Amino acid sequence: MVKQRRVRAHSSCAPVAPFCRRRGYLKTLTEPAIFANETSCDCRAPHEKLTIAQACKGTPVDRPVRVYADGIFDLFHSGHARALMQAKNLFPNTYLIVGVCSDELTHKYKGFTVMTEHERYEALRHCRYVDEVLRDAPWTLTPEFLEKHKIDFVAHDDIPYSSAGSEDVYKHIKEAGMFVPTQRTEGISTSDLITRIVRDYDVYARRNLQRGYTAKELNVSYINEKKYRLQNQVDRMKEKVRTVEEKSKHFVYRVEEKSHDLIQKWEEKSREFIGNFLELFGPDGTWKQVFQERSGRMLSYALSPRESPSNSPPRELSPLRSPSPPSPPARWHNARPSPPTSPKGASASISSMSEGDEDEK
């Protein structure tokens, strides 16, 4: 009896998709994929050979279609994950086995890896599309290996893979009708990632020195270490300068904004002051009216006779003029009058003398 592997239900309550699971053990996506044993197929049903057309129709119904995909998977990236996603979705009911080559085989046939074989095993175990990881996978697939692990189809990109003295290590798989092609993801590969690191080696060396790694750990010479640390200091100074420039620009912007407001308020106050000045001192202003009124009052006051003081006693006039005193003797005319003590007295004396002359005549 074939048991099915269930997928963890997401918060959106997505439907659970059926997958292959080991007998008596329910697998979910909260756990990593299992490692392959000597023989990982526990199906009791006969393992007859399938064609691609049969597998696409969902047959056989009593077991999943076992698909094998192998590789190095160094610096596991989205291109690897997309290839495994395609392999997982080749057929309606697929059980995906991923073979990972060991460090020994990889260094012998392809080159040095960044990640160790155990790191690469764990990276594949935690990919959601993988049901089983086969450690120390062979470089070339033999019929005995395919039979041992009950593999129905092999998934890989269709580009001929020349290695180990062969023009295409998958040639015999293609001839047997067991090869299913997948599409490569352009723009990303392990070689591309390593090329980026090598190209920008100084940048990443400075980055790790700044993060606390020693020159010995980075295999950096003493001179290069000092050079990188000096460059880091220069970069920090540049960053500070940029920060100060940004703050200065913000400050200048605020000053300009406030200056614009002050100028606008000054213009408003200036217009108000000029308007008030013209209203007060203009041709028809209030000050002219006040000046004309005060000038009229002063002129009328100057032309009108002066009134006697209010505290002086009133002068009483007799109805009849009293007789004039007797004329002085002749020697009075010869007498020299005393000088007046004031201009008013002088004018009074002059008038009295003129009156006396008229009386004599």
mmCIF file of C-alpha atoms in Angstrom:
data_model
loop_
_atom_site.group_PDB
_atom_site.id
_atom_site.type_symbol
_atom_site.label_atom_id
_atom_site.label_comp_id
_atom_site.label_asym_id
_atom_site.label_seq_id
_atom_site.Cartn_x
_atom_site.Cartn_y
_atom_site.Cartn_z
ATOM 1 C CA MET A 1 0.000 0.000 0.000
ATOM 2 C CA VAL A 2 1.420 3.342 -1.067
ATOM 3 C CA LYS A 3 1.335 6.145 1.432
ATOM 4 C CA GLN A 4 1.398 9.778 0.381
ATOM 5 C CA ARG A 5 3.453 12.689 1.607
ATOM 6 C CA ARG A 6 1.447 15.698 2.669
ATOM 7 C CA VAL A 7 2.430 19.317 2.221
ATOM 8 C CA ARG A 8 2.272 21.781 5.079
ATOM 9 C CA ALA A 9 -0.889 23.893 4.910
ATOM 10 C CA HIS A 10 -0.141 27.582 4.590
ATOM 11 C CA SER A 11 -2.066 30.402 6.229
ATOM 12 C CA SER A 12 -4.103 30.750 3.041
ATOM 13 C CA CYS A 13 -5.438 27.186 3.569
ATOM 14 C CA ALA A 14 -4.004 25.941 0.284
ATOM 15 C CA PRO A 15 -5.036 22.418 -0.741
ATOM 16 C CA VAL A 16 -2.701 19.630 0.284
ATOM 17 C CA ALA A 17 -0.843 18.014 -2.632
ATOM 18 C CA PRO A 18 -0.094 14.263 -2.570
ATOM 19 C CA PHE A 19 3.524 13.116 -2.621
ATOM 20 C CA CYS A 20 5.337 9.909 -1.944
ATOM 21 C CA ARG A 21 6.209 9.141 1.678
ATOM 22 C CA ARG A 22 7.983 6.351 3.440
ATOM 23 C CA ARG A 23 5.974 3.563 5.007
ATOM 24 C CA GLY A 24 4.546 4.402 8.408
ATOM 25 C CA TYR A 25 6.091 7.899 8.532
ATOM 26 C CA LEU A 26 4.184 11.013 7.573
ATOM 27 C CA LYS A 27 6.497 13.657 6.124
ATOM 28 C CA THR A 28 5.723 17.347 6.121
ATOM 29 C CA LEU A 29 7.589 20.429 4.921
ATOM 30 C CA THR A 30 8.522 21.238 8.506
ATOM 31 C CA GLU A 31 11.204 18.536 8.201
ATOM 32 C CA PRO A 32 14.065 18.164 5.713
ATOM 33 C CA ALA A 33 14.152 15.459 3.073
ATOM 34 C CA ILE A 34 15.468 12.022 4.006
ATOM 35 C CA PHE A 35 18.764 10.473 2.998
ATOM 36 C CA ALA A 36 18.693 7.473 0.692
ATOM 37 C CA ASN A 37 19.603 4.058 2.082
ATOM 38 C CA GLU A 38 21.035 1.151 0.139
ATOM 39 C CA THR A 39 17.651 0.794 -1.493
ATOM 40 C CA SER A 40 15.124 3.527 -0.837
ATOM 41 C CA CYS A 41 12.136 2.172 -2.683
ATOM 42 C CA ASP A 42 9.777 0.454 -0.272
ATOM 43 C CA CYS A 43 7.039 -0.107 -2.846
ATOM 44 C CA ARG A 44 5.738 -3.669 -2.829
ATOM 45 C CA ALA A 45 4.190 -3.282 -6.272
ATOM 46 C CA PRO A 46 6.181 -4.615 -9.230
ATOM 47 C CA HIS A 47 8.482 -1.982 -10.682
ATOM 48 C CA GLU A 48 7.800 -2.325 -14.376
ATOM 49 C CA LYS A 49 9.400 -0.070 -16.943
ATOM 50 C CA LEU A 50 7.407 3.093 -17.781
ATOM 51 C CA THR A 51 7.264 5.293 -20.823
ATOM 52 C CA ILE A 52 7.020 9.071 -20.650
ATOM 53 C CA ALA A 53 3.504 8.953 -22.111
ATOM 54 C CA GLN A 54 2.358 6.535 -19.409
ATOM 55 C CA ALA A 55 3.921 8.630 -16.662
ATOM 56 C CA CYS A 56 2.226 11.769 -17.981
ATOM 57 C CA LYS A 57 -1.169 10.024 -17.743
ATOM 58 C CA GLY A 58 -0.640 9.328 -14.055
ATOM 59 C CA THR A 59 0.040 5.620 -14.366
ATOM 60 C CA PRO A 60 0.764 3.450 -12.554
ATOM 61 C CA VAL A 61 -1.746 4.312 -9.850
ATOM 62 C CA ASP A 62 -0.158 2.134 -7.187
ATOM 63 C CA ARG A 63 3.171 3.992 -6.955
ATOM 64 C CA PRO A 64 4.759 7.372 -7.794
ATOM 65 C CA VAL A 65 7.056 7.959 -10.725
ATOM 66 C CA ARG A 66 10.629 7.974 -9.434
ATOM 67 C CA VAL A 67 12.688 10.763 -11.049
ATOM 68 C CA TYR A 68 16.407 11.164 -10.459
ATOM 69 C CA ALA A 69 18.352 14.450 -10.807
ATOM 70 C CA ASP A 70 22.054 14.673 -9.995
ATOM 71 C CA GLY A 71 24.647 17.429 -9.806
ATOM 72 C CA ILE A 72 27.292 19.210 -7.735
ATOM 73 C CA PHE A 73 24.974 21.937 -6.381
ATOM 74 C CA ASP A 74 27.843 24.095 -5.102
ATOM 75 C CA LEU A 75 26.698 27.486 -3.802
ATOM 76 C CA PHE A 76 23.086 26.326 -4.113
ATOM 77 C CA HIS A 77 21.160 29.074 -5.916
ATOM 78 C CA SER A 78 17.858 29.773 -7.643
ATOM 79 C CA GLY A 79 18.994 28.130 -10.883
ATOM 80 C CA HIS A 80 19.398 24.814 -9.037
ATOM 81 C CA ALA A 81 16.042 25.236 -7.293
ATOM 82 C CA ARG A 82 14.233 25.965 -10.568
ATOM 83 C CA ALA A 83 15.708 22.872 -12.211
ATOM 84 C CA LEU A 84 14.520 20.724 -9.300
ATOM 85 C CA MET A 85 11.099 22.367 -9.428
ATOM 86 C CA GLN A 86 10.791 21.381 -13.073
ATOM 87 C CA ALA A 87 11.861 17.817 -12.308
ATOM 88 C CA LYS A 88 9.347 17.606 -9.468
ATOM 89 C CA ASN A 89 6.496 18.732 -11.723
ATOM 90 C CA LEU A 90 7.269 16.527 -14.736
ATOM 91 C CA PHE A 91 4.459 14.078 -13.896
ATOM 92 C CA PRO A 92 1.270 14.176 -11.829
ATOM 93 C CA ASN A 93 2.745 11.967 -9.091
ATOM 94 C CA THR A 94 6.519 12.378 -8.854
ATOM 95 C CA TYR A 95 8.993 11.256 -6.218
ATOM 96 C CA LEU A 96 12.195 13.259 -6.707
ATOM 97 C CA ILE A 97 15.545 11.753 -5.772
ATOM 98 C CA VAL A 98 18.536 14.105 -5.929
ATOM 99 C CA GLY A 99 22.043 12.718 -6.180
ATOM 100 C CA VAL A 100 24.907 14.855 -4.884
ATOM 101 C CA CYS A 101 28.486 13.986 -5.874
ATOM 102 C CA SER A 102 31.138 13.833 -3.176
ATOM 103 C CA ASP A 103 34.118 16.164 -2.844
ATOM 104 C CA GLU A 104 36.493 13.483 -4.089
ATOM 105 C CA LEU A 105 34.671 12.923 -7.384
ATOM 106 C CA THR A 106 33.978 16.623 -7.909
ATOM 107 C CA HIS A 107 37.585 17.687 -7.337
ATOM 108 C CA LYS A 108 38.742 14.915 -9.653
ATOM 109 C CA TYR A 109 36.431 15.566 -12.615
ATOM 110 C CA LYS A 110 35.287 19.199 -12.294
ATOM 111 C CA GLY A 111 37.317 21.224 -9.832
ATOM 112 C CA PHE A 112 37.479 22.551 -6.321
ATOM 113 C CA THR A 113 34.206 23.471 -4.608
ATOM 114 C CA VAL A 114 33.407 26.310 -2.241
ATOM 115 C CA MET A 115 31.067 24.251 -0.066
ATOM 116 C CA THR A 116 31.945 20.889 1.404
ATOM 117 C CA GLU A 117 29.962 17.802 0.479
ATOM 118 C CA HIS A 118 28.126 17.823 3.832
ATOM 119 C CA GLU A 119 27.118 21.450 3.342
ATOM 120 C CA ARG A 120 25.846 20.605 -0.121
ATOM 121 C CA TYR A 121 23.913 17.592 1.202
ATOM 122 C CA GLU A 122 22.174 19.780 3.794
ATOM 123 C CA ALA A 123 21.391 22.475 1.226
ATOM 124 C CA LEU A 124 19.536 19.920 -0.907
ATOM 125 C CA ARG A 125 17.728 18.389 2.053
ATOM 126 C CA HIS A 126 16.104 21.737 2.779
ATOM 127 C CA CYS A 127 14.823 22.359 -0.737
ATOM 128 C CA ARG A 128 11.043 21.993 -0.811
ATOM 129 C CA TYR A 129 10.986 20.051 -4.078
ATOM 130 C CA VAL A 130 13.324 17.270 -2.910
ATOM 131 C CA ASP A 131 11.922 14.048 -1.442
ATOM 132 C CA GLU A 132 15.191 12.182 -0.987
ATOM 133 C CA VAL A 133 18.923 12.988 -1.114
ATOM 134 C CA LEU A 134 21.418 10.400 -2.327
ATOM 135 C CA ARG A 135 24.901 11.073 -0.951
ATOM 136 C CA ASP A 136 28.106 10.248 -2.825
ATOM 137 C CA ALA A 137 26.263 9.924 -6.131
ATOM 138 C CA PRO A 138 28.167 8.319 -9.041
ATOM 139 C CA TRP A 139 29.594 10.512 -11.797
ATOM 140 C CA THR A 140 28.238 8.216 -14.522
ATOM 141 C CA LEU A 141 24.921 6.421 -14.144
ATOM 142 C CA THR A 142 25.060 2.694 -14.736
ATOM 143 C CA PRO A 143 22.140 0.304 -15.382
ATOM 144 C CA GLU A 144 22.915 -1.367 -12.061
ATOM 145 C CA PHE A 145 22.574 1.952 -10.216
ATOM 146 C CA LEU A 146 19.271 2.714 -11.935
ATOM 147 C CA GLU A 147 17.923 -0.710 -11.100
ATOM 148 C CA LYS A 148 19.118 -0.555 -7.510
ATOM 149 C CA HIS A 149 17.254 2.674 -6.771
ATOM 150 C CA LYS A 150 14.221 1.820 -8.972
ATOM 151 C CA ILE A 151 14.700 4.976 -11.062
ATOM 152 C CA ASP A 152 12.174 5.531 -13.839
ATOM 153 C CA PHE A 153 13.555 8.728 -15.413
ATOM 154 C CA VAL A 154 16.580 11.008 -15.207
ATOM 155 C CA ALA A 155 16.067 14.809 -15.342
ATOM 156 C CA HIS A 156 18.780 17.230 -16.495
ATOM 157 C CA ASP A 157 19.224 20.045 -18.990
ATOM 158 C CA ASP A 158 19.580 18.876 -22.581
ATOM 159 C CA ILE A 159 23.031 20.389 -23.179
ATOM 160 C CA PRO A 160 25.603 17.605 -23.729
ATOM 161 C CA TYR A 161 27.696 17.208 -20.571
ATOM 162 C CA SER A 162 31.180 16.171 -21.563
ATOM 163 C CA SER A 163 33.232 14.748 -18.712
ATOM 164 C CA ALA A 164 35.281 11.713 -17.639
ATOM 165 C CA GLY A 165 36.342 11.034 -21.224
ATOM 166 C CA SER A 166 32.778 11.049 -22.557
ATOM 167 C CA GLU A 167 31.189 13.553 -24.899
ATOM 168 C CA ASP A 168 27.898 13.250 -23.025
ATOM 169 C CA VAL A 169 27.559 11.327 -19.767
ATOM 170 C CA TYR A 170 23.777 11.116 -20.324
ATOM 171 C CA LYS A 171 24.007 9.695 -23.848
ATOM 172 C CA HIS A 172 23.075 6.129 -22.880
ATOM 173 C CA ILE A 173 20.196 7.429 -20.724
ATOM 174 C CA LYS A 174 18.802 9.333 -23.685
ATOM 175 C CA GLU A 175 19.125 6.290 -25.911
ATOM 176 C CA ALA A 176 17.211 4.195 -23.358
ATOM 177 C CA GLY A 177 14.280 6.661 -23.402
ATOM 178 C CA MET A 178 14.726 7.522 -19.718
ATOM 179 C CA PHE A 179 15.937 11.103 -20.112
ATOM 180 C CA VAL A 180 13.589 14.054 -19.447
ATOM 181 C CA PRO A 181 15.064 17.530 -20.227
ATOM 182 C CA THR A 182 14.740 20.571 -18.006
ATOM 183 C CA GLN A 183 15.494 24.204 -18.823
ATOM 184 C CA ARG A 184 18.505 26.112 -17.497
ATOM 185 C CA THR A 185 18.059 29.480 -15.781
ATOM 186 C CA GLU A 186 20.000 32.107 -17.684
ATOM 187 C CA GLY A 187 22.077 34.673 -15.857
ATOM 188 C CA ILE A 188 23.004 32.642 -12.799
ATOM 189 C CA SER A 189 25.285 29.701 -12.166
ATOM 190 C CA THR A 190 27.910 28.626 -9.656
ATOM 191 C CA SER A 191 30.671 29.671 -12.073
ATOM 192 C CA ASP A 192 29.086 33.110 -12.462
ATOM 193 C CA LEU A 193 28.967 33.585 -8.674
ATOM 194 C CA ILE A 194 32.612 32.586 -8.286
ATOM 195 C CA THR A 195 33.539 34.940 -11.135
ATOM 196 C CA ARG A 196 31.875 37.831 -9.334
ATOM 197 C CA ILE A 197 33.822 37.083 -6.149
ATOM 198 C CA VAL A 198 37.149 36.773 -7.976
ATOM 199 C CA ARG A 199 36.501 39.931 -9.997
ATOM 200 C CA ASP A 200 35.668 41.984 -6.891
ATOM 201 C CA TYR A 201 38.128 40.221 -4.613
ATOM 202 C CA ASP A 202 39.438 43.447 -3.038
ATOM 203 C CA VAL A 203 35.925 44.593 -2.186
ATOM 204 C CA TYR A 204 35.015 41.347 -0.433
ATOM 205 C CA ALA A 205 38.407 41.159 1.324
ATOM 206 C CA ARG A 206 37.889 44.665 2.707
ATOM 207 C CA ARG A 207 34.322 43.757 3.660
ATOM 208 C CA ASN A 208 35.399 40.740 5.696
ATOM 209 C CA LEU A 209 38.277 42.599 7.323
ATOM 210 C CA GLN A 210 35.773 45.214 8.422
ATOM 211 C CA ARG A 211 33.489 42.489 9.784
ATOM 212 C CA GLY A 212 36.205 41.117 12.046
ATOM 213 C CA TYR A 213 38.012 38.459 10.010
ATOM 214 C CA THR A 214 41.791 38.387 10.331
ATOM 215 C CA ALA A 215 44.255 38.735 7.488
ATOM 216 C CA LYS A 216 45.422 35.186 8.140
ATOM 217 C CA GLU A 217 41.910 33.804 7.735
ATOM 218 C CA LEU A 218 41.548 35.691 4.470
ATOM 219 C CA ASN A 219 45.047 34.716 3.285
ATOM 220 C CA VAL A 220 45.900 38.403 2.856
ATOM 221 C CA SER A 221 49.469 39.709 3.129
ATOM 222 C CA TYR A 222 50.496 42.347 5.673
ATOM 223 C CA ILE A 223 50.845 45.070 3.036
ATOM 224 C CA ASN A 224 47.448 44.292 1.496
ATOM 225 C CA GLU A 225 45.870 44.235 4.912
ATOM 226 C CA LYS A 226 47.133 47.748 5.664
ATOM 227 C CA LYS A 227 46.042 48.892 2.220
ATOM 228 C CA TYR A 228 42.531 47.484 2.690
ATOM 229 C CA ARG A 229 42.189 48.980 6.149
ATOM 230 C CA LEU A 230 43.311 52.378 4.834
ATOM 231 C CA GLN A 231 40.769 52.118 2.036
ATOM 232 C CA ASN A 232 38.079 51.271 4.580
ATOM 233 C CA GLN A 233 38.983 54.375 6.565
ATOM 234 C CA VAL A 234 38.870 56.487 3.419
ATOM 235 C CA ASP A 235 35.453 55.039 2.584
ATOM 236 C CA ARG A 236 34.208 55.844 6.080
ATOM 237 C CA MET A 237 35.474 59.409 5.742
ATOM 238 C CA LYS A 238 33.734 59.713 2.366
ATOM 239 C CA GLU A 239 30.541 58.437 3.922
ATOM 240 C CA LYS A 240 30.810 61.006 6.701
ATOM 241 C CA VAL A 241 31.413 63.755 4.144
ATOM 242 C CA ARG A 242 28.357 62.634 2.172
ATOM 243 C CA THR A 243 26.321 62.621 5.369
ATOM 244 C CA VAL A 244 27.491 66.137 6.247
ATOM 245 C CA GLU A 245 26.725 67.314 2.710
ATOM 246 C CA GLU A 246 23.232 65.903 2.898
ATOM 247 C CA LYS A 247 22.651 67.552 6.263
ATOM 248 C CA SER A 248 24.077 70.817 4.926
ATOM 249 C CA LYS A 249 21.786 70.677 1.915
ATOM 250 C CA HIS A 250 18.849 70.079 4.216
ATOM 251 C CA PHE A 251 19.928 72.997 6.432
ATOM 252 C CA VAL A 252 20.382 75.317 3.451
ATOM 253 C CA TYR A 253 16.984 74.294 2.150
ATOM 254 C CA ARG A 254 15.405 75.109 5.510
ATOM 255 C CA VAL A 255 17.234 78.464 5.665
ATOM 256 C CA GLU A 256 16.095 79.324 2.149
ATOM 257 C CA GLU A 257 12.552 78.362 3.010
ATOM 258 C CA LYS A 258 12.591 80.501 6.172
ATOM 259 C CA SER A 259 14.269 83.367 4.302
ATOM 260 C CA HIS A 260 11.549 83.246 1.682
ATOM 261 C CA ASP A 261 8.919 83.422 4.426
ATOM 262 C CA LEU A 262 10.721 86.340 6.108
ATOM 263 C CA ILE A 263 11.049 88.244 2.833
ATOM 264 C CA GLN A 264 7.391 87.678 2.089
ATOM 265 C CA LYS A 265 6.396 88.942 5.537
ATOM 266 C CA TRP A 266 8.751 91.928 5.180
ATOM 267 C CA GLU A 267 7.169 92.829 1.850
ATOM 268 C CA GLU A 268 3.707 92.632 3.396
ATOM 269 C CA LYS A 269 4.765 94.843 6.312
ATOM 270 C CA SER A 270 6.483 97.267 3.930
ATOM 271 C CA ARG A 271 3.358 97.605 1.816
ATOM 272 C CA GLU A 272 1.315 98.147 4.961
ATOM 273 C CA PHE A 273 3.756 100.802 6.251
ATOM 274 C CA ILE A 274 3.817 102.657 2.920
ATOM 275 C CA GLY A 275 0.033 102.595 2.753
ATOM 276 C CA ASN A 276 -0.267 104.006 6.265
ATOM 277 C CA PHE A 277 2.348 106.699 5.491
ATOM 278 C CA LEU A 278 0.520 107.813 2.342
ATOM 279 C CA GLU A 279 -2.769 107.805 4.181
ATOM 280 C CA LEU A 280 -1.286 110.086 6.826
ATOM 281 C CA PHE A 281 1.062 112.349 4.808
ATOM 282 C CA GLY A 282 -0.303 112.066 1.276
ATOM 283 C CA PRO A 283 -1.923 114.869 -0.771
ATOM 284 C CA ASP A 284 -5.296 114.102 0.762
ATOM 285 C CA GLY A 285 -3.938 112.671 3.969
ATOM 286 C CA THR A 286 -5.072 113.179 7.522
ATOM 287 C CA TRP A 287 -2.032 115.275 8.473
ATOM 288 C CA LYS A 288 -2.814 117.911 5.815
ATOM 289 C CA GLN A 289 -6.346 118.324 7.142
ATOM 290 C CA VAL A 290 -5.056 118.655 10.686
ATOM 291 C CA PHE A 291 -2.411 121.214 9.561
ATOM 292 C CA GLN A 292 -4.991 123.276 7.681
ATOM 293 C CA GLU A 293 -7.328 123.331 10.677
ATOM 294 C CA ARG A 294 -4.544 124.393 13.053
ATOM 295 C CA SER A 295 -3.312 127.045 10.584
ATOM 296 C CA GLY A 296 -6.837 128.510 10.284
ATOM 297 C CA ARG A 297 -7.233 128.679 14.028
ATOM 298 C CA MET A 298 -3.848 130.362 14.482
ATOM 299 C CA LEU A 299 -4.591 132.944 11.760
ATOM 300 C CA SER A 300 -7.997 133.799 13.184
ATOM 301 C CA TYR A 301 -6.458 134.142 16.638
ATOM 302 C CA ALA A 302 -3.792 136.485 15.327
ATOM 303 C CA LEU A 303 -6.295 138.782 13.543
ATOM 304 C CA SER A 304 -8.817 139.000 16.372
ATOM 305 C CA PRO A 305 -8.268 141.784 19.147
ATOM 306 C CA ARG A 306 -6.641 140.667 22.310
ATOM 307 C CA GLU A 307 -8.997 140.449 25.239
ATOM 308 C CA SER A 308 -8.155 141.757 28.672
ATOM 309 C CA PRO A 309 -7.083 139.272 31.233
ATOM 310 C CA SER A 310 -9.882 137.703 33.128
ATOM 311 C CA ASN A 311 -8.353 138.560 36.529
ATOM 312 C CA SER A 312 -8.003 142.373 35.887
ATOM 313 C CA PRO A 313 -10.703 144.586 37.465
ATOM 314 C CA PRO A 314 -13.260 146.093 35.043
ATOM 315 C CA ARG A 315 -12.683 149.696 33.994
ATOM 316 C CA GLU A 316 -15.436 152.157 34.963
ATOM 317 C CA LEU A 317 -16.070 154.976 32.568
ATOM 318 C CA SER A 318 -17.713 158.219 33.935
ATOM 319 C CA PRO A 319 -20.473 159.667 31.826
ATOM 320 C CA LEU A 320 -18.991 163.143 32.018
ATOM 321 C CA ARG A 321 -15.410 163.918 31.396
ATOM 322 C CA SER A 322 -13.757 165.433 34.390
ATOM 323 C CA PRO A 323 -12.248 168.936 33.875
ATOM 324 C CA SER A 324 -8.708 168.961 32.764
ATOM 325 C CA PRO A 325 -6.174 170.078 35.341
ATOM 326 C CA PRO A 326 -4.733 173.545 35.045
ATOM 327 C CA SER A 327 -1.958 173.929 32.558
ATOM 328 C CA PRO A 328 1.479 173.895 34.080
ATOM 329 C CA PRO A 329 3.554 176.991 34.179
ATOM 330 C CA ALA A 330 5.736 178.079 31.296
ATOM 331 C CA ARG A 331 8.779 176.503 32.791
ATOM 332 C CA TRP A 332 7.165 173.014 32.349
ATOM 333 C CA HIS A 333 7.609 173.269 28.616
ATOM 334 C CA ASN A 334 11.245 173.875 29.068
ATOM 335 C CA ALA A 335 11.654 170.973 31.431
ATOM 336 C CA ARG A 336 13.128 167.846 29.973
ATOM 337 C CA PRO A 337 10.943 164.857 30.517
ATOM 338 C CA SER A 338 12.432 161.743 32.204
ATOM 339 C CA PRO A 339 13.161 158.819 29.953
ATOM 340 C CA PRO A 340 10.449 156.163 29.843
ATOM 341 C CA THR A 341 11.058 152.899 31.584
ATOM 342 C CA SER A 342 9.429 150.778 28.853
ATOM 343 C CA PRO A 343 8.387 150.947 25.211
ATOM 344 C CA LYS A 344 4.781 151.260 26.268
ATOM 345 C CA GLY A 345 5.630 154.159 28.522
ATOM 346 C CA ALA A 346 7.537 155.826 25.740
ATOM 347 C CA SER A 347 4.599 155.604 23.385
ATOM 348 C CA ALA A 348 2.248 156.961 26.075
ATOM 349 C CA SER A 349 4.489 159.916 26.745
ATOM 350 C CA ILE A 350 4.817 160.710 23.067
ATOM 351 C CA SER A 351 1.029 160.667 22.653
ATOM 352 C CA SER A 352 0.526 162.897 25.677
ATOM 353 C CA MET A 353 3.054 165.396 24.354
ATOM 354 C CA SER A 354 1.310 165.539 21.021
ATOM 355 C CA GLU A 355 -1.985 166.183 22.741
ATOM 356 C CA GLY A 356 -0.450 169.035 24.723
ATOM 357 C CA ASP A 357 0.841 170.664 21.597
ATOM 358 C CA GLU A 358 -2.591 170.578 20.065
ATOM 359 C CA ASP A 359 -4.116 172.196 23.160
ATOM 360 C CA GLU A 360 -1.611 175.018 23.017
ATOM 361 C CA LYS A 361 -2.469 175.773 19.490
#
